[in-house]
XYZ file of C-alpha atoms in Angstrom:
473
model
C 19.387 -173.120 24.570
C 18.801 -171.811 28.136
C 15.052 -169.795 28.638
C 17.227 -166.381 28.949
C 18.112 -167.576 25.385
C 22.212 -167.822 26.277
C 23.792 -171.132 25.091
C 25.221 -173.020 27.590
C 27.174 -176.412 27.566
C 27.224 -179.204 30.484
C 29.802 -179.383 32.704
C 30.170 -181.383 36.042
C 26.763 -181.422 36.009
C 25.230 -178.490 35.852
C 24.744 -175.573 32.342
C 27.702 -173.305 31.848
C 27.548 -170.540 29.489
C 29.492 -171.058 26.719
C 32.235 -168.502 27.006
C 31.743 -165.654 24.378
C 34.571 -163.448 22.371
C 33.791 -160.385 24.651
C 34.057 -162.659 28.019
C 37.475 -163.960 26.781
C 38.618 -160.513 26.395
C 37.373 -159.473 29.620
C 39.424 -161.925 31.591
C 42.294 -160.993 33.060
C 45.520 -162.188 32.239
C 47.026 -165.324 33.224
C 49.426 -164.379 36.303
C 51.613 -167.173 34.810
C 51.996 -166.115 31.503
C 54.669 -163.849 30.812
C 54.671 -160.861 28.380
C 57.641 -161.429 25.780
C 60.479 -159.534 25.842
C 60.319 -159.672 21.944
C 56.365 -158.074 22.527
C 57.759 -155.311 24.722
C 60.797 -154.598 22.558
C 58.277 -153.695 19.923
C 56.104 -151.768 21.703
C 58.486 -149.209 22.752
C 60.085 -148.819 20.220
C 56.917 -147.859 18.762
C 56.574 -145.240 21.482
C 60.418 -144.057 21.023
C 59.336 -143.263 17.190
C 56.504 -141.201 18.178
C 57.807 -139.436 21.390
C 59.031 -135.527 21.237
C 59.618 -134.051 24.535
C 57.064 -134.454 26.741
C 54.666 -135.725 24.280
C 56.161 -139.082 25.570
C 54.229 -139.336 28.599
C 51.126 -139.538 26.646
C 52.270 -141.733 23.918
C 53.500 -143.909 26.741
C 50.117 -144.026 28.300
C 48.318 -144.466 25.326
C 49.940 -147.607 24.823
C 50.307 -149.244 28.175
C 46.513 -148.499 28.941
C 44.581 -148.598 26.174
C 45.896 -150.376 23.704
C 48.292 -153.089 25.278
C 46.013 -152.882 28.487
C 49.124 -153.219 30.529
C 48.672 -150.689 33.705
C 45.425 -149.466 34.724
C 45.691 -145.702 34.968
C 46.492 -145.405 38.541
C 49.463 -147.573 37.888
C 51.145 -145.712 35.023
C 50.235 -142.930 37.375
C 52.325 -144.339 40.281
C 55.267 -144.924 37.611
C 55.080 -141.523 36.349
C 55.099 -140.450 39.781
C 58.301 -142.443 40.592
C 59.899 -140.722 37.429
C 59.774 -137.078 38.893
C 60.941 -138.437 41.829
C 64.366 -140.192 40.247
C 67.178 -137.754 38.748
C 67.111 -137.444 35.117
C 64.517 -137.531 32.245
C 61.289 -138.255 33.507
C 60.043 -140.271 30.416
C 63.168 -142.289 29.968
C 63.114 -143.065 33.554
C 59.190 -144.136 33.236
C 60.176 -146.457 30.545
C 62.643 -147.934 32.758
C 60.038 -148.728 35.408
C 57.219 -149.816 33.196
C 59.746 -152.404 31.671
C 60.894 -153.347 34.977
C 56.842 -153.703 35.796
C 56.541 -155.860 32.756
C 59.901 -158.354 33.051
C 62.013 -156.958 35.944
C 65.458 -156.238 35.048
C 65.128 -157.571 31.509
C 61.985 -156.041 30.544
C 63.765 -152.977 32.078
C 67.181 -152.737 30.044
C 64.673 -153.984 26.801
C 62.485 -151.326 27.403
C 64.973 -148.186 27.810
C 67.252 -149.630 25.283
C 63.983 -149.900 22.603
C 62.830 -146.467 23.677
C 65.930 -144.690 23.344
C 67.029 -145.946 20.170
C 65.177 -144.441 17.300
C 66.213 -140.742 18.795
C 70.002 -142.130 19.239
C 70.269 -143.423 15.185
C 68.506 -140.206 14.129
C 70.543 -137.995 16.431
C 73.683 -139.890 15.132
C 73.088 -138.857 11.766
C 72.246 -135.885 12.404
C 75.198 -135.452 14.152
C 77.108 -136.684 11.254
C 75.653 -134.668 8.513
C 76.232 -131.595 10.386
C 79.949 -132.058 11.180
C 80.765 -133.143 7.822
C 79.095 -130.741 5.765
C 78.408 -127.831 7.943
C 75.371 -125.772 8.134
C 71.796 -127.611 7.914
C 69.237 -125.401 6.457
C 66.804 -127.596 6.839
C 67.162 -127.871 10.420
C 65.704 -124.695 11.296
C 62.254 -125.330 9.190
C 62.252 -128.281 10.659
C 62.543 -126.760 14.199
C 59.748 -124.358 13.780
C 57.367 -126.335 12.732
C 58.281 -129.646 14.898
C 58.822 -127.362 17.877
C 55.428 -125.957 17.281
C 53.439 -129.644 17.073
C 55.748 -130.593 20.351
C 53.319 -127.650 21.960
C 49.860 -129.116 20.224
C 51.155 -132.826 21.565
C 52.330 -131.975 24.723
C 48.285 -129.672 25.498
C 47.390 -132.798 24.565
C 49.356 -135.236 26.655
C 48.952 -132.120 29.865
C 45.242 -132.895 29.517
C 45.209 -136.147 29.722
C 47.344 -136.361 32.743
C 45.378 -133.517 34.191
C 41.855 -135.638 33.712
C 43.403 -138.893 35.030
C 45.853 -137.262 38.067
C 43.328 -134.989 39.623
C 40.419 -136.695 40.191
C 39.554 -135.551 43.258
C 39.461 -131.521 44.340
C 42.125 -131.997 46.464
C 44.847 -133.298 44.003
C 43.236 -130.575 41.968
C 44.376 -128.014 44.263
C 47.706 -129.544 44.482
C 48.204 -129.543 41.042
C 47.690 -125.811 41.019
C 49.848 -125.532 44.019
C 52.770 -127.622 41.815
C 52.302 -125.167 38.626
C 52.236 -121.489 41.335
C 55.211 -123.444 43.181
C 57.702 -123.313 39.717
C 56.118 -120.194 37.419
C 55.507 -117.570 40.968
C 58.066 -119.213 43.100
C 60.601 -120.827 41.574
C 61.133 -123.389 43.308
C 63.364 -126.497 42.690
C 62.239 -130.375 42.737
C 63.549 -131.347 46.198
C 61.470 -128.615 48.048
C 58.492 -129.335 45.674
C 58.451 -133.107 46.897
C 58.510 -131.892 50.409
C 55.678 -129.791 50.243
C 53.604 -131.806 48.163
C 54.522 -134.994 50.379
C 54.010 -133.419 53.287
C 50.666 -131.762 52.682
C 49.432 -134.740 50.882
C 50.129 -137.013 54.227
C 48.422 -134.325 56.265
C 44.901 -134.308 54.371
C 44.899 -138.266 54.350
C 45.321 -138.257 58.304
C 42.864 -135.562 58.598
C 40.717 -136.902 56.110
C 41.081 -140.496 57.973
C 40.166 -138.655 61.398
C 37.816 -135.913 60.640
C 35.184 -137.693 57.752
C 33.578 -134.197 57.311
C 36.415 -133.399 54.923
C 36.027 -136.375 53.045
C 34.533 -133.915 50.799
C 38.074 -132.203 49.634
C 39.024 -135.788 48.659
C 36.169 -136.988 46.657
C 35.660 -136.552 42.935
C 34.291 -133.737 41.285
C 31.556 -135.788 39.324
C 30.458 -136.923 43.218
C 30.433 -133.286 44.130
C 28.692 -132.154 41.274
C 26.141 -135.033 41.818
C 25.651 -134.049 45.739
C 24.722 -130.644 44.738
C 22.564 -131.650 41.632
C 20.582 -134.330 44.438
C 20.498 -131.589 47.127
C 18.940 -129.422 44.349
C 16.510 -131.894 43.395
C 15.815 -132.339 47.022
C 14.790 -129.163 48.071
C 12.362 -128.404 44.749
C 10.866 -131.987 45.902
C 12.286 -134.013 43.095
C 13.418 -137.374 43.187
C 14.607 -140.016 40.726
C 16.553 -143.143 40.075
C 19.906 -142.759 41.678
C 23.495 -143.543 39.616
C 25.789 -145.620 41.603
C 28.992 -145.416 40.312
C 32.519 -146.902 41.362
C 36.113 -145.965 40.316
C 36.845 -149.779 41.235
C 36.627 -152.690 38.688
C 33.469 -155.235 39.599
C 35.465 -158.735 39.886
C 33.274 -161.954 40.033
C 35.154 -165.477 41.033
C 38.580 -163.938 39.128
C 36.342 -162.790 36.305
C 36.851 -159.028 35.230
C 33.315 -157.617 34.524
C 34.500 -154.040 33.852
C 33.237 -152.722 30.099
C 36.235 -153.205 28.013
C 36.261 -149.712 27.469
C 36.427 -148.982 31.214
C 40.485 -147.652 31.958
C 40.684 -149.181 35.718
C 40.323 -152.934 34.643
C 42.380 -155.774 36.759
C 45.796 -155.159 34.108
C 48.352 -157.095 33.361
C 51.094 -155.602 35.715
C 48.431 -155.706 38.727
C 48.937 -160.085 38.338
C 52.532 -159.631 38.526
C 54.054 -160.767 41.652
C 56.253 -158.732 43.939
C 58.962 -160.562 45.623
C 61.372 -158.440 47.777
C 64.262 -161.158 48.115
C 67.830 -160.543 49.270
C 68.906 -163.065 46.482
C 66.791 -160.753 43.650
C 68.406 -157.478 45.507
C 71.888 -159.474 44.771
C 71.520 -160.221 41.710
C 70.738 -156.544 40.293
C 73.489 -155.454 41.892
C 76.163 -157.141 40.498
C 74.784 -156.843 37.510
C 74.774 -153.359 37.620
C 78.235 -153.337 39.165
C 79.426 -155.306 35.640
C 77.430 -153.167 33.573
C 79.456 -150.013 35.819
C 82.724 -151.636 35.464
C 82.723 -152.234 31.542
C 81.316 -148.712 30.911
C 84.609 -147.255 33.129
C 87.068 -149.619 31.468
C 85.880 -147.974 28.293
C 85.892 -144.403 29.351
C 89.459 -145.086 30.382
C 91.163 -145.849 27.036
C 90.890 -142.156 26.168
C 91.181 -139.384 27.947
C 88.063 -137.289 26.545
C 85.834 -140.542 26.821
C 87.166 -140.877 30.653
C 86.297 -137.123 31.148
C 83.119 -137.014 29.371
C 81.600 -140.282 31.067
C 82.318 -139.047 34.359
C 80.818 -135.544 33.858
C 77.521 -137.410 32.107
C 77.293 -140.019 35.095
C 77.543 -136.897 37.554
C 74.504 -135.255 35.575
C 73.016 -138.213 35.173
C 72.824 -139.104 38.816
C 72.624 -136.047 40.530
C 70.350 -133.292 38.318
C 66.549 -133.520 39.142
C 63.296 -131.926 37.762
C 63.487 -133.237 34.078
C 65.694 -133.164 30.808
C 65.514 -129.225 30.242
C 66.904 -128.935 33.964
C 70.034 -130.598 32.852
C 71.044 -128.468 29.612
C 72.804 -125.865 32.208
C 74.946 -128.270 33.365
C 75.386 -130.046 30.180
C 76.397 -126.791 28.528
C 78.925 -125.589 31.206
C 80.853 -129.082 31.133
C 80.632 -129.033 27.244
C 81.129 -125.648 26.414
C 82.435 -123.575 29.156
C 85.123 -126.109 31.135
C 86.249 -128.238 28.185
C 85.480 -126.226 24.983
C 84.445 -129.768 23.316
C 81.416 -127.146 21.934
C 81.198 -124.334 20.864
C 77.853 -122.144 21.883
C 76.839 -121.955 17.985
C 76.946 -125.768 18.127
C 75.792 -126.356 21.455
C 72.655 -124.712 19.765
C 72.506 -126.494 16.816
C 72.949 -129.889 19.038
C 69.968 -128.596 20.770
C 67.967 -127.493 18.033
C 68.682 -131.004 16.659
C 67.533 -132.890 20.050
C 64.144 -130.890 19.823
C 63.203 -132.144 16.031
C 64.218 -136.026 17.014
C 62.186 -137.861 18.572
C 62.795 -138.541 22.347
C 64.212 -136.999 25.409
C 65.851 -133.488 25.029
C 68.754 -134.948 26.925
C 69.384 -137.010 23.495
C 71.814 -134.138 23.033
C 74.515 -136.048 24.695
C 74.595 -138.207 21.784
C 75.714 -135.087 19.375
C 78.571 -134.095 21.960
C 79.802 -137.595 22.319
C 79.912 -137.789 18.344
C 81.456 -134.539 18.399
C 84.164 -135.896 20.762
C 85.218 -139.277 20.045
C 82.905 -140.453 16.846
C 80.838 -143.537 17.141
C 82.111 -144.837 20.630
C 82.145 -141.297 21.431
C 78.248 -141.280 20.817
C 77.563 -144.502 22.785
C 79.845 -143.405 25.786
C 77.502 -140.354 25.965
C 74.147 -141.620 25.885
C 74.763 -144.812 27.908
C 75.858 -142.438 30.751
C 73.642 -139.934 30.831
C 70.772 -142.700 30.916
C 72.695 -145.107 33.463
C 72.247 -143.524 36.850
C 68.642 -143.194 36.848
C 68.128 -146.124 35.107
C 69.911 -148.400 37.732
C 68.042 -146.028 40.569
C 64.801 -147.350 39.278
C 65.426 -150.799 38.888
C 66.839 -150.533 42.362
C 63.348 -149.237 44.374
C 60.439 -150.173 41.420
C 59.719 -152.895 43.709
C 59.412 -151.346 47.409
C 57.897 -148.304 45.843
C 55.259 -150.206 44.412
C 54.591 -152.307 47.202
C 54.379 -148.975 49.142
C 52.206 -147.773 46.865
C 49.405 -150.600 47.246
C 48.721 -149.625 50.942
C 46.019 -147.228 51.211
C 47.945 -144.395 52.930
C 51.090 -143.992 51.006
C 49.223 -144.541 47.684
C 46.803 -141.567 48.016
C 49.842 -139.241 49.729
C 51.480 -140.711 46.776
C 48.723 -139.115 44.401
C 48.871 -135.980 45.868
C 52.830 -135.702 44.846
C 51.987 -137.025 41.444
C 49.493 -134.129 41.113
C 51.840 -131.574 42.185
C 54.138 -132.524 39.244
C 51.564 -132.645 36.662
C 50.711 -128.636 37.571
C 54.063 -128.184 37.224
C 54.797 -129.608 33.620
C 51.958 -126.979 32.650
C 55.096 -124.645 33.307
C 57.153 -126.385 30.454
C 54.175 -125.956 27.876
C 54.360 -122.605 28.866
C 58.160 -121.981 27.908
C 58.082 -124.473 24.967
C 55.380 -122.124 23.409
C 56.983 -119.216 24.559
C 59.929 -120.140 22.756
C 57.976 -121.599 19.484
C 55.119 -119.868 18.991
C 56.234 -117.194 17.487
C 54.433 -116.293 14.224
C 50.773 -117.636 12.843
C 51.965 -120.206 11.048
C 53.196 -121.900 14.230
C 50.913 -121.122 16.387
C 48.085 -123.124 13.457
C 50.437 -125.669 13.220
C 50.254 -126.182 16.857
C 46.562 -126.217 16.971
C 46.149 -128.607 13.836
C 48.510 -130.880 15.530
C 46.403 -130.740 19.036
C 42.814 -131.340 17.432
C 44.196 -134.126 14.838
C 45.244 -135.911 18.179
C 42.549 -135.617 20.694
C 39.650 -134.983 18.728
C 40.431 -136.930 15.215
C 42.500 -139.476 17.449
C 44.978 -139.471 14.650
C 48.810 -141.574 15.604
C 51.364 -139.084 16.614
C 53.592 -140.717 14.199
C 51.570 -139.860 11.382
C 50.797 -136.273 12.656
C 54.683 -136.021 12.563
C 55.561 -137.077 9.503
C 52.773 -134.838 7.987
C 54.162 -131.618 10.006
C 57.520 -132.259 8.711
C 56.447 -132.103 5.098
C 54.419 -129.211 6.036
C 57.462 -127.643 7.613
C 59.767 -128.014 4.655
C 57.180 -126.143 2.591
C 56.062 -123.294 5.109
C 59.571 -122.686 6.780
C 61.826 -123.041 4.113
């Protein structure tokens, strides 16, 4: 026993402590040990059970930061960032890059596929109950009172993002500048990105030219402290200073972060980036086979050709998130090729908000509707595809970009932009579902049980829904 009273053990010559349960867990992972595809497989589709709407983003980050210990914040950050940025549903198209993160193309296609199929086999029965026997009662208790947790989930998941993305005053500001941009101004995704880019790269120059406005992008603890030290200052008070450090303390490879501390070395931060022609390659042919199979199939009907084509076109080409694509969807379904009609366009929809997921699962219900089973696959695989292969295509250059110093704080300032303006969603989504008391408590309950009694979303779920059957019937 050493005089500090830590056992140590002899080795080459000279004491070593004897490595302790907390140092093992402290250390990061082994950059040549891969996570299992089986391992990540299983943990989304954990996440796909306990996602509804938005609520995904924080179930997502929940799990990849806290309890896997995959990302540190500022990665899952820079991947949710990437997700407004791609066409399509932001949280399927986060999945795609986290997976791609975690095992490349693999981890990507496992990932996605996992996340995506608890709301396809629940939609799909759905689907089939309703067209069979007709009118679901029980759908519309189930919608009030699911819709109304979706708003207690998604406060929840808003905060979180809100307390993580604007850490400094100056995302701060941009977040508010993303939220007045959609609910004053109304403006669209593309110009949003090139305001929010474009201011965000003029603060960092200034702020790399001028230091006196280093001040707009510090922290708000650092301001707060400045002004609590300037206090003490001028009523002649001085104490022990705090020094504190958004950075993880690394010793010879060691992590020495708490264990509780978010912005430890993670496991995607030891994962190599390679930019290779013959990687490039590959993923595209393999996305050019996966393309080629899914139009063979489209082909042998008519409907399936027309309804894969119009789902690809959304897919690819709609940006913002999942609710921007229901126009669309219900023009091509409804309005050009009557596959819907509006009364079951709403019912599809009311379906797609009590299953978990993406609101775009809807496609599922109007590929049912139009071919069955095949029908059903057609329809989801396409609406998912485009954004899907987008991602896989630029995960790795965007997250390359994203380590230099520059591009991953103008990078930060977009991210915050689109955080203020999912505050705009809450507000519609309780608009829309808040409509009596009983919703509006239901909403609450669901919102304290989950930040302040840190109960699983699952379980807060599967309680509303019995709750919602008795209160709604």
């Amino acid at each position: 026993m050493s005089p500090d009273g830590q056992s140590k053990i002899l080795e080459g010559g000279k004491l070593s402590p004897i490595p302790t349960e907390r140092q093992d867990t402290l250390m990061p992972p082994d950059p040549n040990v891969r996570i299992g595809l089986g391992l990540i497989a299983r943990t989304f589709l954990g996440i796909g059970f306990a996602s509804f709407s938005l609520a995904a983003l924080g179930e997502a980050r929940e799990w990849m930061t806290n309890k896997r210990r995959w990302f540190t914040n500022d990665e899952y950050m820079q991947g949710l960032g990437l997700a407004q940025l791609m066409p399509g549903a932001p949280t399927v198209n986060l999945t795609s890059y986290l997976g791609y993160r975690l095992r490349g193309l693999p981890g990507a296609a496992v990932a996605t596929i996992c996340f995506l199929t608890p709301c396809f086999l629940l939609m799909l029965l759905l689907s089939h109950l309703y067209l069979k026997y007709g009118e679901m009662p029980v759908v519309s208790g189930l919608f009030r009172g699911l819709g109304a947790l979706v708003v207690g989930l998604v406060l929840n998941t808003i905060l979180n993002l809100l307390r993580s993305g604007t850490k400094t005053i100056f995302k701060g500001l941009m977040a508010f500048a993303g939220f007045a941009m959609v609910f004053w101004f109304k403006m669209g995704v593309t110009r949003i990105l090139l305001i929010a880019g474009s201011t965000s790269l003029v603060m960092v120059l200034l702020t790399h030219r001028f230091s006196a406005l280093a001040t707009w992008t510090g922290s708000w603890n650092e301001l707060w402290k400045k002004g609590t030290v300037s206090a003490g200052e001028a009523i002649g008070q001085s104490g022990p200073q705090q020094v504190t450090s958004d950075k993880v303390k690394k010793t010879k490879g060691r992590c020495t972060a708490p264990i509780d501390d978010p912005d430890y070395v993670s496991a995607c931060s030891r994962l190599p980036l390679c930019l290779q022609w013959r990687k490039s390659i590959v993923l595209v042919i393999c996305l050019s086979l996966f393309l080629a199979v899914d139009l063979l199939l489209i082909n042998l009907r008519p409907e399936l050709m027309q309804m894969g084509s119009r789902f690809l076109r959304i897919g690819a080409l709609v940006f913002g998130s999942g609710y921007a694509m229901l126009p669309f969807i219900q023009d091509t379904v409804v309005n050009r090729f009557n596959w819907l009609t509006d009364q079951q366009f709403a019912v599809a929809l009311a379906l797609s908000l009590i299953t978990p997921g993406p609101v775009t699962i809807i496609g599922t219900f109007i590929g049912y509707k139009v071919a069955g089973v095949i029908g059903a696959l057609v329809g989801t695989v396409n609406m998912y595809f485009p954004a899907w292969a987008m991602t896989a295509m630029v995960a790795d250059p965007y997250t390359q970009a994203g380590r230099v110093g520059y591009v991953k704080e103008v990078l930060g300032g977009i991210v915050a932009a689109f955080i203020g303006t999912l505050v705009v969603v809450l507000i519609k989504l309780a608009g829309d579902t808040l409509v009596d008391i009983p919703a509006i408590s239901m909403a609450a309950a669901a919102f304290l049980l989950r930040r302040f009694a840190k109960i699983e979303t699952v379980w807060i779920v599967l309680g509303g829904a019995l709750v919602s059957l008795v209160l709604f019937r």
